[in-house]
Amino acid sequence: LGTQLLHRGQTPRMEMTQAGEFWYRISLDVLGQIDAAEAAHKVNFSERQLELRFGTTPSLRGIFLESAAKAALEIEKFSSFEFVWAMSSEELLQMVISHRINCAVVSVTIAQEYSSSLSIQHLFDDEIVWVVPRNIPEELLVEILNNHPIASNEYGAMNRYVSVGPGIPWSSYTNNWFRAKLPNAVPYFSCMTHQAAVDLVAGGMATCHSPASLLPNISQEVLRKIKCFRLNEYNREAALIMPKHLLSLPPFTKFAEKISHYFSKNNFTKKLIAEMQNLPDGSGYYK
């Protein structure tokens, strides 16, 4: 092409030039059209039917898997349903862009940059909650939530929190929140999933932030060892993404409609909050 497309540095990471960014987006569009053409061929001319490859992050998989699988069966145009999970919305986005999966549920903020080539369909707003060990007195926790920072020597878990990595959309929010509310707390633990973070909290070793959508997938044993507090400060918008080209095919359009209808019909966010207020042994949301 007669121009430089990539800047290669000392590290494995490369950066695209302006021309490289242009051709990268052109390539995504071309590959998307080829992918859509192959899918359309399967629908119209081939004996092979479509394959549905659907992905979520670990915290969402329990909620989405059953509804997505039912939707695929009802449509009857898919020969197989493959469920994939990735550690972050960013990883899922790259899997959709590279056509390793057809669609995924991700945080909207991650996908907006690719709105010209992706369909981004809102599903629900997911609250971030503060998860703490059951043995810590509620009076102490309420004081902290009411903007009275407290250094606790009696409860060591209050001096540690779990970090779930910089790939999480709200990692900066979490770090700033702990600096303000629990200035003596340090990110002593780090792990790859919110499930693991909540397990550490259930062991009485730290506190953490978690998406509310994870909590219905947690075992009763763990739920009995934690308390969950609504922060009313941060929501992430969860959306279904897929290449726009695929929406020209009825099976994919119907799948997107069924997933959207499921969450609209169940009024998912309100239902989730109501369910969490009735967790066993008093565990649940507290103002």
CSV table of C-alpha atoms in Angstrom, one decimal:
chain,number,residue,atom,x,y,z
A,1,LEU,CA,0.0,0.0,0.0
A,2,GLY,CA,3.0,2.3,0.0
A,3,THR,CA,2.7,3.4,3.6
A,4,GLN,CA,3.5,2.2,7.1
A,5,LEU,CA,0.5,0.4,8.8
A,6,LEU,CA,2.1,-0.5,12.2
A,7,HIS,CA,4.5,0.9,14.7
A,8,ARG,CA,6.5,-2.0,16.2
A,9,GLY,CA,8.2,-1.1,19.5
A,10,GLN,CA,10.5,-3.0,21.9
A,11,THR,CA,7.6,-4.7,23.5
A,12,PRO,CA,5.3,-7.3,21.8
A,13,ARG,CA,2.5,-4.6,21.7
A,14,MET,CA,2.1,-2.8,18.3
A,15,GLU,CA,0.2,0.3,17.5
A,16,MET,CA,-1.5,1.1,14.2
A,17,THR,CA,-0.8,4.2,12.2
A,18,GLN,CA,-3.8,6.2,10.9
A,19,ALA,CA,-3.6,4.3,7.6
A,20,GLY,CA,-3.4,1.0,9.6
A,21,GLU,CA,-6.5,1.9,11.5
A,22,PHE,CA,-8.3,2.7,8.2
A,23,TRP,CA,-7.4,-0.7,6.7
A,24,TYR,CA,-8.2,-2.5,9.9
A,25,ARG,CA,-11.7,-1.2,9.9
A,26,ILE,CA,-12.0,-1.9,6.1
A,27,SER,CA,-10.8,-5.5,6.8
A,28,LEU,CA,-13.4,-6.0,9.6
A,29,ASP,CA,-16.2,-4.9,7.2
A,30,VAL,CA,-15.0,-7.1,4.4
A,31,LEU,CA,-14.6,-10.2,6.6
A,32,GLY,CA,-18.0,-9.4,8.1
A,33,GLN,CA,-19.6,-9.4,4.7
A,34,ILE,CA,-17.9,-12.7,3.8
A,35,ASP,CA,-19.1,-14.2,7.1
A,36,ALA,CA,-22.6,-13.0,6.5
A,37,ALA,CA,-22.5,-14.4,2.9
A,38,GLU,CA,-21.4,-17.8,4.1
A,39,ALA,CA,-24.2,-17.8,6.7
A,40,ALA,CA,-26.8,-16.8,4.1
A,41,HIS,CA,-25.5,-19.5,1.8
A,42,LYS,CA,-26.1,-22.1,4.5
A,43,VAL,CA,-29.6,-20.8,5.0
A,44,ASN,CA,-30.6,-20.7,1.3
A,45,PHE,CA,-28.5,-23.3,-0.5
A,46,SER,CA,-26.7,-25.7,1.8
A,47,GLU,CA,-27.9,-28.7,3.7
A,48,ARG,CA,-25.8,-27.5,6.6
A,49,GLN,CA,-27.6,-25.2,9.0
A,50,LEU,CA,-26.3,-22.3,10.9
A,51,GLU,CA,-24.1,-22.6,14.0
A,52,LEU,CA,-24.8,-20.3,16.9
A,53,ARG,CA,-21.8,-19.4,18.9
A,54,PHE,CA,-22.7,-17.3,21.9
A,55,GLY,CA,-20.5,-15.8,24.6
A,56,THR,CA,-20.6,-14.1,28.0
A,57,THR,CA,-18.3,-13.3,30.9
A,58,PRO,CA,-18.2,-15.7,33.9
A,59,SER,CA,-20.4,-13.5,36.1
A,60,LEU,CA,-23.2,-13.6,33.5
A,61,ARG,CA,-23.1,-17.1,32.1
A,62,GLY,CA,-25.6,-18.7,34.5
A,63,ILE,CA,-28.2,-16.1,33.8
A,64,PHE,CA,-27.9,-16.1,30.0
A,65,LEU,CA,-27.1,-19.7,29.2
A,66,GLU,CA,-30.6,-21.1,29.7
A,67,SER,CA,-32.5,-18.3,28.0
A,68,ALA,CA,-30.1,-18.3,25.0
A,69,ALA,CA,-30.2,-22.1,24.6
A,70,LYS,CA,-34.0,-22.1,24.7
A,71,ALA,CA,-34.1,-19.3,22.1
A,72,ALA,CA,-31.8,-21.3,19.8
A,73,LEU,CA,-34.0,-24.4,20.1
A,74,GLU,CA,-37.2,-22.5,19.4
A,75,ILE,CA,-35.9,-21.0,16.2
A,76,GLU,CA,-35.0,-24.4,14.8
A,77,LYS,CA,-32.6,-23.0,12.1
A,78,PHE,CA,-29.4,-23.6,14.1
A,79,SER,CA,-27.7,-27.0,13.8
A,80,SER,CA,-25.7,-26.4,17.0
A,81,PHE,CA,-25.3,-24.0,19.9
A,82,GLU,CA,-21.9,-23.3,21.3
A,83,PHE,CA,-21.5,-21.5,24.6
A,84,VAL,CA,-18.2,-19.7,25.1
A,85,TRP,CA,-17.1,-17.6,28.1
A,86,ALA,CA,-14.2,-15.1,28.3
A,87,MET,CA,-12.7,-13.3,31.2
A,88,SER,CA,-13.7,-9.8,30.0
A,89,SER,CA,-16.1,-7.9,27.7
A,90,GLU,CA,-13.0,-6.8,25.8
A,91,GLU,CA,-12.0,-10.4,25.0
A,92,LEU,CA,-15.6,-11.2,23.9
A,93,LEU,CA,-15.7,-8.2,21.7
A,94,GLN,CA,-12.5,-9.3,19.9
A,95,MET,CA,-13.9,-12.8,19.5
A,96,VAL,CA,-17.0,-11.3,17.8
A,97,ILE,CA,-14.9,-9.0,15.6
A,98,SER,CA,-12.7,-11.9,14.5
A,99,HIS,CA,-15.7,-14.1,13.8
A,100,ARG,CA,-14.8,-16.8,16.4
A,101,ILE,CA,-18.3,-16.3,17.8
A,102,ASN,CA,-21.5,-14.9,16.4
A,103,CYS,CA,-22.7,-12.8,19.3
A,104,ALA,CA,-22.0,-12.0,22.9
A,105,VAL,CA,-23.3,-10.1,26.0
A,106,VAL,CA,-20.8,-7.3,26.9
A,107,SER,CA,-20.7,-4.0,28.7
A,108,VAL,CA,-21.9,-1.3,26.2
A,109,THR,CA,-18.9,1.0,26.9
A,110,ILE,CA,-16.5,-1.6,25.4
A,111,ALA,CA,-18.5,-2.0,22.2
A,112,GLN,CA,-19.4,1.6,21.3
A,113,GLU,CA,-16.3,2.2,19.3
A,114,TYR,CA,-17.4,-0.4,16.8
A,115,SER,CA,-21.1,0.7,16.5
A,116,SER,CA,-20.6,1.2,12.7
A,117,SER,CA,-20.1,-2.6,12.2
A,118,LEU,CA,-21.9,-4.1,15.2
A,119,SER,CA,-25.5,-4.2,16.3
A,120,ILE,CA,-25.6,-3.2,20.0
A,121,GLN,CA,-28.9,-4.0,21.7
A,122,HIS,CA,-29.5,-3.0,25.3
A,123,LEU,CA,-30.6,-5.8,27.7
A,124,PHE,CA,-30.4,-4.5,31.2
A,125,ASP,CA,-28.5,-2.3,33.7
A,126,ASP,CA,-26.3,-4.2,36.1
A,127,GLU,CA,-25.7,-2.7,39.5
A,128,ILE,CA,-22.3,-2.9,41.3
A,129,VAL,CA,-22.7,-4.0,44.9
A,130,TRP,CA,-20.3,-4.1,47.9
A,131,VAL,CA,-19.8,-7.7,49.2
A,132,VAL,CA,-18.7,-8.1,52.8
A,133,PRO,CA,-18.2,-11.0,55.3
A,134,ARG,CA,-21.3,-11.9,57.3
A,135,ASN,CA,-19.6,-11.4,60.7
A,136,ILE,CA,-19.0,-7.6,60.3
A,137,PRO,CA,-21.6,-5.6,62.2
A,138,GLU,CA,-24.1,-3.8,60.1
A,139,GLU,CA,-23.7,-0.6,62.1
A,140,LEU,CA,-20.0,-0.4,61.1
A,141,LEU,CA,-20.8,-0.9,57.4
A,142,VAL,CA,-23.6,1.7,57.4
A,143,GLU,CA,-21.2,4.2,58.9
A,144,ILE,CA,-18.8,3.6,56.1
A,145,LEU,CA,-21.5,3.9,53.5
A,146,ASN,CA,-22.6,7.2,55.0
A,147,ASN,CA,-19.2,8.7,54.2
A,148,HIS,CA,-17.6,8.2,57.6
A,149,PRO,CA,-14.3,6.4,56.7
A,150,ILE,CA,-13.3,4.0,59.5
A,151,ALA,CA,-10.0,2.2,60.1
A,152,SER,CA,-10.9,-1.1,61.7
A,153,ASN,CA,-8.4,-3.1,63.7
A,154,GLU,CA,-10.9,-5.6,65.0
A,155,TYR,CA,-12.1,-6.7,61.5
A,156,GLY,CA,-9.0,-7.4,59.3
A,157,ALA,CA,-11.2,-8.0,56.3
A,158,MET,CA,-12.0,-4.3,56.2
A,159,ASN,CA,-8.4,-3.5,55.5
A,160,ARG,CA,-8.2,-5.6,52.4
A,161,TYR,CA,-10.2,-5.8,49.2
A,162,VAL,CA,-10.1,-8.0,46.1
A,163,SER,CA,-9.0,-6.7,42.7
A,164,VAL,CA,-10.4,-8.4,39.6
A,165,GLY,CA,-8.0,-6.9,37.2
A,166,PRO,CA,-7.7,-3.8,35.0
A,167,GLY,CA,-9.8,-5.3,32.2
A,168,ILE,CA,-13.0,-4.9,34.3
A,169,PRO,CA,-14.9,-1.7,33.1
A,170,TRP,CA,-15.3,-0.4,36.7
A,171,SER,CA,-11.8,-1.2,38.0
A,172,SER,CA,-11.0,2.5,38.4
A,173,TYR,CA,-14.3,3.1,40.1
A,174,THR,CA,-13.6,0.3,42.6
A,175,ASN,CA,-10.1,1.7,43.4
A,176,ASN,CA,-11.4,5.2,43.9
A,177,TRP,CA,-14.3,3.9,46.0
A,178,PHE,CA,-12.1,2.1,48.4
A,179,ARG,CA,-9.7,5.1,48.7
A,180,ALA,CA,-12.6,7.2,49.7
A,181,LYS,CA,-14.6,4.8,51.9
A,182,LEU,CA,-11.8,2.6,53.4
A,183,PRO,CA,-8.6,4.6,53.0
A,184,ASN,CA,-6.6,1.9,54.9
A,185,ALA,CA,-7.8,-0.9,52.7
A,186,VAL,CA,-5.3,-2.3,50.1
A,187,PRO,CA,-5.9,-4.6,47.1
A,188,TYR,CA,-4.1,-7.5,48.8
A,189,PHE,CA,-5.9,-10.1,46.8
A,190,SER,CA,-6.3,-10.3,43.0
A,191,CYS,CA,-8.1,-12.9,41.0
A,192,MET,CA,-9.5,-13.4,37.5
A,193,THR,CA,-13.2,-13.7,38.2
A,194,HIS,CA,-15.9,-12.1,40.4
A,195,GLN,CA,-16.9,-15.6,41.6
A,196,ALA,CA,-13.5,-16.1,43.0
A,197,ALA,CA,-13.5,-12.6,44.6
A,198,VAL,CA,-16.8,-13.4,46.4
A,199,ASP,CA,-15.4,-16.8,47.6
A,200,LEU,CA,-12.6,-14.9,49.3
A,201,VAL,CA,-15.0,-12.6,50.9
A,202,ALA,CA,-17.1,-15.6,52.1
A,203,GLY,CA,-13.9,-16.8,53.7
A,204,GLY,CA,-13.8,-13.7,55.8
A,205,MET,CA,-10.5,-12.4,54.4
A,206,ALA,CA,-11.6,-9.2,52.5
A,207,THR,CA,-14.4,-7.3,50.9
A,208,CYS,CA,-15.0,-6.7,47.1
A,209,HIS,CA,-17.2,-5.2,44.5
A,210,SER,CA,-19.3,-7.5,42.4
A,211,PRO,CA,-21.9,-7.2,39.6
A,212,ALA,CA,-25.4,-7.9,41.1
A,213,SER,CA,-26.1,-10.3,38.2
A,214,LEU,CA,-23.5,-12.7,39.6
A,215,LEU,CA,-25.2,-13.2,42.9
A,216,PRO,CA,-28.1,-15.5,41.8
A,217,ASN,CA,-25.5,-17.9,40.5
A,218,ILE,CA,-23.7,-18.2,43.8
A,219,SER,CA,-24.2,-21.2,46.0
A,220,GLN,CA,-26.4,-21.1,49.1
A,221,GLU,CA,-23.4,-22.0,51.2
A,222,VAL,CA,-21.5,-18.9,50.0
A,223,LEU,CA,-24.6,-16.6,50.3
A,224,ARG,CA,-25.0,-17.5,54.0
A,225,LYS,CA,-21.5,-16.1,54.6
A,226,ILE,CA,-21.8,-12.7,53.0
A,227,LYS,CA,-23.8,-9.5,53.0
A,228,CYS,CA,-24.4,-7.4,49.9
A,229,PHE,CA,-24.9,-3.7,49.9
A,230,ARG,CA,-26.4,-1.6,47.1
A,231,LEU,CA,-24.1,1.4,46.4
A,232,ASN,CA,-26.5,3.2,44.0
A,233,GLU,CA,-23.5,4.8,42.4
A,234,TYR,CA,-22.4,2.7,39.4
A,235,ASN,CA,-24.3,0.7,36.8
A,236,ARG,CA,-23.0,-1.1,33.8
A,237,GLU,CA,-25.2,-1.4,30.8
A,238,ALA,CA,-25.2,-5.0,29.4
A,239,ALA,CA,-25.9,-5.4,25.7
A,240,LEU,CA,-26.2,-8.1,23.1
A,241,ILE,CA,-23.7,-7.5,20.2
A,242,MET,CA,-23.4,-9.2,16.8
A,243,PRO,CA,-22.2,-8.1,13.4
A,244,LYS,CA,-24.8,-6.0,11.6
A,245,HIS,CA,-24.5,-8.2,8.6
A,246,LEU,CA,-26.0,-11.2,10.5
A,247,LEU,CA,-29.2,-9.3,11.2
A,248,SER,CA,-30.1,-9.6,7.5
A,249,LEU,CA,-30.6,-13.3,8.2
A,250,PRO,CA,-34.0,-14.2,9.9
A,251,PRO,CA,-32.6,-16.7,12.4
A,252,PHE,CA,-30.2,-14.2,13.9
A,253,THR,CA,-32.8,-11.5,13.9
A,254,LYS,CA,-35.2,-13.8,15.8
A,255,PHE,CA,-32.5,-14.8,18.2
A,256,ALA,CA,-31.8,-11.2,19.1
A,257,GLU,CA,-35.5,-10.5,19.5
A,258,LYS,CA,-36.0,-13.5,21.8
A,259,ILE,CA,-33.1,-12.5,24.0
A,260,SER,CA,-34.4,-8.9,24.2
A,261,HIS,CA,-37.9,-10.0,24.9
A,262,TYR,CA,-36.8,-12.3,27.7
A,263,PHE,CA,-35.2,-9.5,29.6
A,264,SER,CA,-38.0,-7.1,28.9
A,265,LYS,CA,-40.7,-9.6,29.9
A,266,ASN,CA,-39.0,-10.4,33.1
A,267,ASN,CA,-38.1,-6.8,33.9
A,268,PHE,CA,-34.7,-8.2,34.8
A,269,THR,CA,-33.2,-5.5,36.9
A,270,LYS,CA,-36.2,-5.1,39.2
A,271,LYS,CA,-36.6,-8.9,39.5
A,272,LEU,CA,-33.0,-9.3,40.4
A,273,ILE,CA,-33.2,-6.8,43.2
A,274,ALA,CA,-36.4,-8.3,44.5
A,275,GLU,CA,-34.8,-11.8,44.5
A,276,MET,CA,-31.7,-10.6,46.3
A,277,GLN,CA,-33.7,-9.0,49.1
A,278,ASN,CA,-35.0,-12.5,49.9
A,279,LEU,CA,-31.6,-14.2,50.2
A,280,PRO,CA,-31.3,-16.9,52.9
A,281,ASP,CA,-30.5,-16.0,56.5
A,282,GLY,CA,-30.9,-12.2,56.0
A,283,SER,CA,-28.2,-12.0,53.3
A,284,GLY,CA,-29.2,-9.4,50.7
A,285,TYR,CA,-29.3,-5.8,49.8
A,286,TYR,CA,-29.2,-3.1,52.4
A,287,LYS,CA,-29.7,0.6,51.8
